[in-house]
XYZ file of C-alpha atoms in Angstrom:
572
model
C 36.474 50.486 -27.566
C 32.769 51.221 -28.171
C 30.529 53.471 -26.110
C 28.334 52.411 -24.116
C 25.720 54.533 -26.291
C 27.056 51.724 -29.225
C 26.569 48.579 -27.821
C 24.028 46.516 -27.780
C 21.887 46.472 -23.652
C 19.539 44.417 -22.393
C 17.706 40.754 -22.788
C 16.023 42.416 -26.217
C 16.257 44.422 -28.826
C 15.265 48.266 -28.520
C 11.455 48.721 -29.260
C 12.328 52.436 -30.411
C 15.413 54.512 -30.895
C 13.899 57.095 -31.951
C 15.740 60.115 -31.137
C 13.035 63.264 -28.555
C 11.260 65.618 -29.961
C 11.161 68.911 -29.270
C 7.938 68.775 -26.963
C 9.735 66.019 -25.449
C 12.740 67.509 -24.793
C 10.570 70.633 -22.931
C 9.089 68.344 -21.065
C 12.368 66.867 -19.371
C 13.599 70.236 -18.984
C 10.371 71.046 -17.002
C 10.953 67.609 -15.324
C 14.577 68.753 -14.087
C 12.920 71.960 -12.966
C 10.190 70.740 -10.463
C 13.367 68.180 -9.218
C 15.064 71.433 -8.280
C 12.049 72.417 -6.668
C 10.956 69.683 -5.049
C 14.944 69.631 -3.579
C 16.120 66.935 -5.326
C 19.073 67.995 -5.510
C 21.957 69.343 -3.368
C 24.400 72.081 -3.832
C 27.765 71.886 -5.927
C 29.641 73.303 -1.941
C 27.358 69.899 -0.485
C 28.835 67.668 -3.141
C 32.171 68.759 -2.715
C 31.841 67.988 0.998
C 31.349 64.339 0.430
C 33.858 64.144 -2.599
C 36.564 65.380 0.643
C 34.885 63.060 2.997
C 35.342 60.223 0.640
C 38.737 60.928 -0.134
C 39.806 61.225 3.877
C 38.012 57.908 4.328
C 40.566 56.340 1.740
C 43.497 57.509 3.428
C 41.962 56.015 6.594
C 41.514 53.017 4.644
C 45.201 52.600 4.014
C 46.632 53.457 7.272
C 44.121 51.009 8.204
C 45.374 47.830 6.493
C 49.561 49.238 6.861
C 48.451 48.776 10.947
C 46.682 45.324 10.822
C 49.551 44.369 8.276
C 52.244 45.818 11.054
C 50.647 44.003 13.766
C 50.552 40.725 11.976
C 54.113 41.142 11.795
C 54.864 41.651 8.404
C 58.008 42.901 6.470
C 57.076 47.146 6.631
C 57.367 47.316 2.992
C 54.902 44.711 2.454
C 52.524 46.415 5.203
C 52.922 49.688 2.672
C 52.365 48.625 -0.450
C 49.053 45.846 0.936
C 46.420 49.155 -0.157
C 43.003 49.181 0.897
C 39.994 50.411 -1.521
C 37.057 52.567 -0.498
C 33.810 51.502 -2.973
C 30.498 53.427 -2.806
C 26.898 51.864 -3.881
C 23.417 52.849 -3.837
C 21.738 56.128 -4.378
C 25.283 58.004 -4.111
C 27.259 55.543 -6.923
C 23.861 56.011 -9.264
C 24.068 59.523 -8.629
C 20.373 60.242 -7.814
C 21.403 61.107 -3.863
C 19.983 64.749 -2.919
C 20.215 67.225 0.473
C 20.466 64.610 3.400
C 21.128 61.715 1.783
C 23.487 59.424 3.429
C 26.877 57.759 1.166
C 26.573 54.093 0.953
C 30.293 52.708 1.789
C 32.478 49.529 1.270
C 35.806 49.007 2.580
C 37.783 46.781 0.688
C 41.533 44.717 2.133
C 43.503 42.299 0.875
C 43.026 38.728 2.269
C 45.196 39.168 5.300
C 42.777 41.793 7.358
C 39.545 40.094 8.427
C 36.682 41.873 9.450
C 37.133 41.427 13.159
C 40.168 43.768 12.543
C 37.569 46.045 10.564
C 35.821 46.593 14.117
C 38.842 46.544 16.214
C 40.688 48.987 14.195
C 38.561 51.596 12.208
C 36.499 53.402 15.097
C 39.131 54.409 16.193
C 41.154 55.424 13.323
C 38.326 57.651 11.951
C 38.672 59.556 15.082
C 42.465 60.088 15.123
C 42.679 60.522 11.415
C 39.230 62.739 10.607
C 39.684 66.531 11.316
C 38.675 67.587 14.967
C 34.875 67.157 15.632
C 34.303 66.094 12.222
C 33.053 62.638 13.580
C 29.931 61.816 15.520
C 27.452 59.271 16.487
C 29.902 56.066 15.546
C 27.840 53.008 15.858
C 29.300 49.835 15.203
C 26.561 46.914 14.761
C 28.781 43.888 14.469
C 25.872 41.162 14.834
C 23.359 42.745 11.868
C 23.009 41.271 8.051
C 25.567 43.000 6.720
C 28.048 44.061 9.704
C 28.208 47.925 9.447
C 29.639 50.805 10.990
C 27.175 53.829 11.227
C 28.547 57.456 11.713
C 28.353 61.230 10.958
C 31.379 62.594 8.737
C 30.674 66.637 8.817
C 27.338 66.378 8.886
C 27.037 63.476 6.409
C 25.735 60.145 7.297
C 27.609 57.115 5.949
C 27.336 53.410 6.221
C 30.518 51.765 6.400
C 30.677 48.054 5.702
C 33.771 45.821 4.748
C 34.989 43.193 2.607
C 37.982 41.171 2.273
C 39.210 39.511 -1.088
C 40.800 36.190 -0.292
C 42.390 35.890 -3.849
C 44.109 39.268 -3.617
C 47.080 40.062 -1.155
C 47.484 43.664 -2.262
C 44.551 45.739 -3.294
C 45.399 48.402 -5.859
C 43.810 52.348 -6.267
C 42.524 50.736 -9.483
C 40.523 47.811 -8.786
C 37.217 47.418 -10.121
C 35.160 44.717 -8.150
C 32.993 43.404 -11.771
C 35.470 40.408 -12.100
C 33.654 37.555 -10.192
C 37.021 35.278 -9.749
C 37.428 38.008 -7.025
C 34.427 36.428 -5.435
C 36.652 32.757 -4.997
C 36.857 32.102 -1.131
C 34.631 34.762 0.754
C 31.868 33.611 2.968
C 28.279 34.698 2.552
C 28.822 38.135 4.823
C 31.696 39.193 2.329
C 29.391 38.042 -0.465
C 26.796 40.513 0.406
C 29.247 43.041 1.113
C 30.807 43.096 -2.059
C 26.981 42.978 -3.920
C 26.207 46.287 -3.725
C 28.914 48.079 -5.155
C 29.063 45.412 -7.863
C 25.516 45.431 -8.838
C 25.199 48.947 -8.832
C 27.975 49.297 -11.609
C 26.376 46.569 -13.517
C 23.404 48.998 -13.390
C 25.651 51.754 -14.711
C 26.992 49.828 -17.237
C 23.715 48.795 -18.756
C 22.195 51.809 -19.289
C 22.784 53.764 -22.643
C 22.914 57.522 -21.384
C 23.511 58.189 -17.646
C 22.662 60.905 -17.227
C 19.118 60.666 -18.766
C 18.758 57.425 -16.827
C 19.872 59.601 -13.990
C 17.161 62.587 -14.505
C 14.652 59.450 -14.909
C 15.189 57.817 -11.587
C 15.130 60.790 -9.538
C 11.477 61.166 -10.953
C 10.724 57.708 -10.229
C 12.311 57.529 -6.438
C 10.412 60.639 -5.727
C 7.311 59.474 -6.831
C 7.444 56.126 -5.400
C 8.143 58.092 -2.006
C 5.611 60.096 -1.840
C 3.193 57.565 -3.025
C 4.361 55.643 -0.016
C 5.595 52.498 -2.349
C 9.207 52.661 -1.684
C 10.543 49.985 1.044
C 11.885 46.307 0.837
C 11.420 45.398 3.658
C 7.451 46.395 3.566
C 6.723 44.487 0.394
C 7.332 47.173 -1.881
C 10.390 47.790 -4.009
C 13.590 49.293 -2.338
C 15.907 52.075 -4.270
C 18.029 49.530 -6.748
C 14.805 47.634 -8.031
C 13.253 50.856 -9.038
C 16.790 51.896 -10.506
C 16.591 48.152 -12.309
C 13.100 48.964 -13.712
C 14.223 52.032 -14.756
C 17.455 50.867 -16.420
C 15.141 48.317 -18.328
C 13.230 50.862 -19.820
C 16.067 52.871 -20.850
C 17.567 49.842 -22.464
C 13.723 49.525 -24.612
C 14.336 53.132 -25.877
C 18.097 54.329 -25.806
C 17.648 57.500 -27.779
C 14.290 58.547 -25.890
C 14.957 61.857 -23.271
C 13.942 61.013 -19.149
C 10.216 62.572 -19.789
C 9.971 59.751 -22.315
C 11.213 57.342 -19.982
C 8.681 58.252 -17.021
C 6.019 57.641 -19.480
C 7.066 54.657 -20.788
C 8.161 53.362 -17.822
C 4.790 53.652 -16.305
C 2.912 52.114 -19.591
C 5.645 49.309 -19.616
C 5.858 48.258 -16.140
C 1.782 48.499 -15.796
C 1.173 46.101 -18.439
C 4.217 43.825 -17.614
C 3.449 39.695 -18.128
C 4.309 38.895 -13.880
C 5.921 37.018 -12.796
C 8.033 37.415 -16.108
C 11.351 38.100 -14.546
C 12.762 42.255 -15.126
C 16.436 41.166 -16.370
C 18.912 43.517 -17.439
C 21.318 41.236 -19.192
C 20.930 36.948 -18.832
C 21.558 35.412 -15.669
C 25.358 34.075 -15.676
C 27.027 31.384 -13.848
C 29.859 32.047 -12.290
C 32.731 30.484 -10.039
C 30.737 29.728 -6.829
C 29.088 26.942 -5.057
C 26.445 29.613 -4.472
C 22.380 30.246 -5.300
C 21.309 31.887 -8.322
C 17.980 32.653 -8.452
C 16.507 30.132 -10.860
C 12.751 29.002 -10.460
C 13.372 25.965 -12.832
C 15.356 24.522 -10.013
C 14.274 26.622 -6.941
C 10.536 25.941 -6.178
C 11.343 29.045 -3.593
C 11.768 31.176 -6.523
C 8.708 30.582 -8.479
C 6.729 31.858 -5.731
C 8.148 35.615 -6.191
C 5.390 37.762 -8.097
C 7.418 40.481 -9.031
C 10.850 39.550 -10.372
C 13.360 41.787 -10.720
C 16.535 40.237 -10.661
C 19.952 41.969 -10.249
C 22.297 41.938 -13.001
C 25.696 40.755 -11.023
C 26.958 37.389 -10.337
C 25.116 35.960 -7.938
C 21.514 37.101 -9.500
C 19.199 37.842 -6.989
C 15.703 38.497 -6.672
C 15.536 42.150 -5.319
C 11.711 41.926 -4.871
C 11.199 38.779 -3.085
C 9.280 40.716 -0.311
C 6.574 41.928 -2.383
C 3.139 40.285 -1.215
C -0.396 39.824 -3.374
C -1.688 43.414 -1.632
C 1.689 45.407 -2.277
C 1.677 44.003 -6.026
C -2.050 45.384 -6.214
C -0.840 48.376 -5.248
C 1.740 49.133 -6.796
C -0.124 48.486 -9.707
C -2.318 51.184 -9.032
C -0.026 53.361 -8.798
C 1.609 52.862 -11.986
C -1.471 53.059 -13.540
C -2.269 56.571 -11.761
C 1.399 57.269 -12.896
C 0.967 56.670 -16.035
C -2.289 58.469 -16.451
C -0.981 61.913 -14.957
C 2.245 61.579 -17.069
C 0.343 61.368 -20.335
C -1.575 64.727 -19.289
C 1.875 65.971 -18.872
C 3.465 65.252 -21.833
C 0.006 66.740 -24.056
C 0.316 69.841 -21.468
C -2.695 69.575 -19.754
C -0.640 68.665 -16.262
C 2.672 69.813 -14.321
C 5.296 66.961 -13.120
C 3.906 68.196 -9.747
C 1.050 66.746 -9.975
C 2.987 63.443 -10.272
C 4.438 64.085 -7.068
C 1.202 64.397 -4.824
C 1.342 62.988 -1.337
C -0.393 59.565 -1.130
C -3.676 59.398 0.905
C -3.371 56.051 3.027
C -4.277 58.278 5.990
C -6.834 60.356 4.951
C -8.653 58.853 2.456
C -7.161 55.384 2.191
C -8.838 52.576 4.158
C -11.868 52.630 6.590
C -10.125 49.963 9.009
C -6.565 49.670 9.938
C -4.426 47.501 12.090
C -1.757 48.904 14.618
C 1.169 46.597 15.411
C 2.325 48.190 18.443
C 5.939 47.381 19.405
C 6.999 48.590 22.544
C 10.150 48.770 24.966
C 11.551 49.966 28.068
C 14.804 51.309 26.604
C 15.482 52.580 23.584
C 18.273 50.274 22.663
C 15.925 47.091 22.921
C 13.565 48.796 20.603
C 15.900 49.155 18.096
C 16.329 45.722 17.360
C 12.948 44.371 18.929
C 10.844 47.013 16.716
C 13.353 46.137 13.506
C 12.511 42.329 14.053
C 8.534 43.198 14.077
C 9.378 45.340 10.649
C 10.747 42.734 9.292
C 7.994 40.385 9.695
C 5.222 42.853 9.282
C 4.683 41.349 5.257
C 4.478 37.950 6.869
C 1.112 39.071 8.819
C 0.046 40.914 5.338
C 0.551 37.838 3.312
C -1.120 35.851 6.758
C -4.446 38.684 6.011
C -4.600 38.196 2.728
C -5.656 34.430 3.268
C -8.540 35.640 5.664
C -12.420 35.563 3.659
C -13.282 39.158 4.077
C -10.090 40.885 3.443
C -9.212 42.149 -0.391
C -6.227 43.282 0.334
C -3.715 44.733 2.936
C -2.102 47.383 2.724
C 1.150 48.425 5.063
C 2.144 51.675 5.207
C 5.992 51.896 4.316
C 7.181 53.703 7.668
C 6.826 53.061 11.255
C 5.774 55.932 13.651
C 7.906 56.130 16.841
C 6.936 57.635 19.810
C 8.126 58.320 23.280
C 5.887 57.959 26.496
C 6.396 58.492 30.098
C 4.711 56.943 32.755
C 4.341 57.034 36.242
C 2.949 53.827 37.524
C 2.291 50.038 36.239
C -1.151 50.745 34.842
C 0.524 53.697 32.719
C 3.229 51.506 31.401
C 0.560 48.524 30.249
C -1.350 51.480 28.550
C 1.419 53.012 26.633
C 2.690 49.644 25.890
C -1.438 49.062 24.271
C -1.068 52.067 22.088
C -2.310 54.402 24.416
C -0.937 57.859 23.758
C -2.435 59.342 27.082
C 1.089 59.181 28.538
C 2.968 60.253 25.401
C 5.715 63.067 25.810
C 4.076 65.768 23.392
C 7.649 67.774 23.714
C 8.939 65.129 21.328
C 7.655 65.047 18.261
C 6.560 61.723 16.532
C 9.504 60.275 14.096
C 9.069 58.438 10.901
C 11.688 55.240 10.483
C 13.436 54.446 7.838
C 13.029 51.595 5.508
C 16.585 51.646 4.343
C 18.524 52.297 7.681
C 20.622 49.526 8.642
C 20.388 51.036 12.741
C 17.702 53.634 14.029
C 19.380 56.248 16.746
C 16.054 57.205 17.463
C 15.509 59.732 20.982
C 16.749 58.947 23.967
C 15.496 60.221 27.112
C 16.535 59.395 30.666
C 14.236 58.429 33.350
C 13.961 59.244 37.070
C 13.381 56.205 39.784
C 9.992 57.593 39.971
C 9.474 56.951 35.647
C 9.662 54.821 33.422
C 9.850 55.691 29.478
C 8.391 53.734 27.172
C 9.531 53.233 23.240
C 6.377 52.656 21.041
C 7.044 52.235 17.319
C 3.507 51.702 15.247
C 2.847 49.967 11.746
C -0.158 50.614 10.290
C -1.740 47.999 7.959
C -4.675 49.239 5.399
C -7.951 46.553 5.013
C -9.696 46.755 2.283
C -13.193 44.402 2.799
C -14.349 42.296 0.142
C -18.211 43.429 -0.656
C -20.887 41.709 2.092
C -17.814 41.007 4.393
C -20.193 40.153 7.582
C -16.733 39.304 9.934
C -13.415 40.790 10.424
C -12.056 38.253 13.287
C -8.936 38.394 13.106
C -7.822 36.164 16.484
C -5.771 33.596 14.333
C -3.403 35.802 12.035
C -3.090 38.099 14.976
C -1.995 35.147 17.262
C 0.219 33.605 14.600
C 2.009 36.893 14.268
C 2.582 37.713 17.453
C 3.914 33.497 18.015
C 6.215 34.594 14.970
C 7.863 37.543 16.609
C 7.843 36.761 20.347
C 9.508 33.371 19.465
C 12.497 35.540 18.833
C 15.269 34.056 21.185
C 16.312 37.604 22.442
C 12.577 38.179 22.957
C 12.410 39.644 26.838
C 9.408 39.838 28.570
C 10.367 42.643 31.226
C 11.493 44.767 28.148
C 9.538 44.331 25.118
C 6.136 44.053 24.152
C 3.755 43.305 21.132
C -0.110 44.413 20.779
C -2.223 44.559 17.536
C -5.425 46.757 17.517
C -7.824 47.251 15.405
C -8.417 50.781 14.508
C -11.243 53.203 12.671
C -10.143 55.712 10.163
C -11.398 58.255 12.691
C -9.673 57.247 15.110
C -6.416 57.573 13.963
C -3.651 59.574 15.985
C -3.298 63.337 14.872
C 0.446 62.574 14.225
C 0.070 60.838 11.113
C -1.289 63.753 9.456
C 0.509 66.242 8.434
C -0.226 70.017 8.532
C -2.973 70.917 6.289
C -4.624 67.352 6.036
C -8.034 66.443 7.316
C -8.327 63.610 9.273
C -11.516 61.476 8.801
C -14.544 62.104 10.958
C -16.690 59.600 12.757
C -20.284 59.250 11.219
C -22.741 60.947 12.174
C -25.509 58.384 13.843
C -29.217 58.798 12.607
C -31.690 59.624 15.705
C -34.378 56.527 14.988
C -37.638 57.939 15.152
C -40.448 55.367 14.433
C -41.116 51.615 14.120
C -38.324 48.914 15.177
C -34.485 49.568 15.506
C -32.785 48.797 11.533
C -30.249 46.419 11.858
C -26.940 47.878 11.044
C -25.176 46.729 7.605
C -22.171 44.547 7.628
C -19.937 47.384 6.331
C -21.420 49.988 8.763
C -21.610 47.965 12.102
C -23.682 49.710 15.173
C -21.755 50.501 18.421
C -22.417 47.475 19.984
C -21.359 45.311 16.933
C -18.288 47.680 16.726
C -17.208 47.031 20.263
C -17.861 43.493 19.928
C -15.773 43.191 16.906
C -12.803 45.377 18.614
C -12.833 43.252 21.608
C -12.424 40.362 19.348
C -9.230 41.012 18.182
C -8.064 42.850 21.187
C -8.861 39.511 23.324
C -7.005 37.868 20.706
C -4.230 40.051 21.542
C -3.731 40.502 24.645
């Protein structure tokens, strides 16, 4: 059989394969070092923790389907030999996952154990079967996307979701999920179960050299993190359509080394004909009554700027989030990327310097939005503040539309925040996006664009308290030149309509306000240490003849409050 280093990858043919040069080859090795210091990667003793942790959660796995099989009542010998497969995706199956990282996790059983059985049965058995203490913080979320179980195995996150095969009655130690017959009979929830372990092996299979595609993507996850461009569900790509892109442009140049790769990757993906889709391999049919993304016959489809579409049956669209501002600016970026990287490889730069923090904060915009989602207890503002994420690109795309906005830009992470207040007044404010009541003892969290659940901090309250759960999104504006106005009223009220039509929407527990907000008068917590947080103008004493008028882009206090009040009536 032929390597994978043989055969022929991708849509194309290679547009080099010419083999690194020596500079080249430096300049990955310098790559892998700033990785290791930028902690990019864990230790061998951390590694071998999840390798065990894996391995117990198979053997739960099968005890797990021999029960449901006993219970159902069939013949023990059947029960024993019906299996049970543990899968892994994401970041940990690509191998780019580093100190903290949590193991994406799919259980698979045979067509006899549903997933009802997943949620009656496994809690418990991971408890009974893990060593003492080794499990914590189980959270089963039966009712989300992808029905998940959420828990702490020694210190290691994982995200446990579950598939059954209807086609299969046994499920043996080596199955591999790539066939798509296995796909015959699921409903949509298994279907999107099963996706994630299958594309990411198509991934793996696509690439010529793993482990330079490997060395590659860690560069290009870190940078896209601290560059604040990494999130689905803010409009900008999420981890496996950077690991497509990336897989593309190891396909274009199979011999090149992962400093090679960076570069090209940046000079390939900046110049890229959109909405020309990003394909690793040509879109197949397959066995299903099921979409494939196709904008010949799906108007839907031809709407998405950014294609990149997954290479498993059924093909996806993993960027159908990303929005006119978040294509600008990701487009920046890989310009910027591709400008440091060519210093780099001629020596006049460090991969470092690759890796600076973004600015969006402190040098970014001039006027933001807050959406402000708020709650009374910290379990309704998990799901109300993950419904407002979710629909925070909508009001983007919604701002985008308006006559003096270029562009808006979301920030990829919400800021959470935990107030308590003492009377009715103190709740409306903290609800506002006051931080007058906030409990400084806390510190101010960061969510997390790829966590299925947020734990978040709980804190009890006394009769004579109440705690309020803020989480903030900050959107970017950047004003077309003469912009005279910046009402907002309309987009603001359509957004809010949006959300607070959800039907588990409560009045007594959740709220929703959207301020406008100066660059100076940003909260201290989203700086962090060592970063200088705008300053408010300086005003000019007048000293003779009439009052100027003040410019459109530079409004006078009255014309400021006026504005503010604006959208804040708007708001509520």
């Amino acid at each position: 059989m032929a390597s994978s280093e043989n055969k022929p990858l991708g849509v194309t043919a290679p547009l080099s394969t010419a083999l690194p040069t020596d500079s080249e080859n430096q300049a990955s090795n310098a790559l892998i070092e700033e990785l290791k210091k930028q902690g990019n990667y864990e230790s061998q003793t951390d590694t071998q923790k999840r390798t065990v942790a894996l391995q117990s959660l198979q053997s739960i796995t099968e005890e797990f389907v021999k029960r449901v099989s006993k219970a159902q009542g069939l013949p023990e010998s059947i029960a024993n030999s019906a299996g049970g497969k543990i899968f892994t995706f994401g970041s940990f199956r690509l191998g780019v996952f580093g100190p903290g990282s949590d193991i994406d996790t799919l259980v698979v059983a045979p067509k006899h154990v549903s997933r009802d059985d997943f949620f009656k049965y496994f809690p418990d058995l991971l408890v009974e079967m893990a060593p003492v203490g080794a499990i914590e913080d189980i959270t089963p979320v039966v009712d989300s996307f992808v029905p998940i179980i959420k828990f702490e195995y020694s210190g290691i996150s994982i995200d446990l979701i579950f598939s059954r095969l209807a086609v299969l009655s046994q499920i043996p130690q080596n199955l591999s999920l790539q066939d798509s017959s296995l796909l015959r009979g699921l409903d949509e929830t298994d279907l999107r179960s099963l996706n994630g372990t299958r594309v990411t092996d198509a991934i793996l299979d696509l690439v010529p050299q793993k482990a330079i595609f490997r060395t590659a993507l860690r560069g290009i996850k870190l940078w896209a993190q601290r560059r604040a461009i990494y999130a689905n569900i803010m409009g900008f790509p999420g981890g496996v359509a950077w690991a497509m892109l990336v897989a593309r442009v190891c396909q274009l140049y199979p011999k090149a080394t992962s400093s090679t790769i960076i570069l090209k990757f940046f000079r390939i993906m900046e110049k890229w004909q959109w909405p020309m889709p990003v394909l690793l391999k040509p879109i197949e049919s397959g066995p299903l009554q099921v979409k494939v993304w196709n904008p010949r016959v799906y108007k839907h489809d031809s709407y998405h700027l950014m294609p990149i579409i997954t290479p498993a049956y059924p093909s996806m669209c993993a960027t159908h989030n990303i929005t006119r501002s978040t294509k600008e600016i990701i487009n920046r970026e890989l310009k910027r990327g591709g400008n440091i990287t060519d210093q780099i490889m001629m020596g006049k730069a460090h991969w470092k310097d690759l890796f600076v923090k973004h600015t969006f904060f402190t040098e970014g915009y001039k006027y933001y939005l807050s959406i402000i989602s708020a709650s009374t207890t910290r379990e309704a503002q998990n799901t109300w503040s993950g419904l407002v994420e979710s629909k925070v690109r909508l009001l983007v795309a919604s701002l985008e539309g308006h006559d003096s906005i270029s562009l808006a830009h979301p920030f990829n992470k919400g800021f959470e925040r935990v107030h308590e207040c003492k009377t009715d007044e103190g709740i409306e404010k903290a609800k506002g996006g006051s931080l007058e009541f906030q409990l400084k003892e806390i510190p101010t969290e960061t969510t997390d664009p790829n966590a299925a659940v947020k734990d978040g901090i709980k804190v009890e309250a006394d009769g004579k308290k109440t705690i309020v759960y803020t989480t903030t999104h900050y959107i970017g504006l950047e004003l077309k030149e003469g912009a005279k106005s910046l009402d907002l009223s309309y987009q603001v009220d359509d957004f809010k309509h949006r959300c607070m039509s959800w039907d588990k929407y409560d009045d007594n527990l959740n709220a929703l306000t959207i301020i406008h907000t100066r660059n100076c008068d940003l909260p201290d917590d989203v700086f962090a240490p060592g970063e200088l947080k705008p300053s408010r103008p300086l005003k000019k004493k007048a000293t003779n003849g009439p009052k100027k008028r003040a410019a459109p882009d530079e409004p006078s206090s009255n014309a400021r409050t006026k504005r503010q009040q604006t959208s804040v009536a708007a708001v509520g």
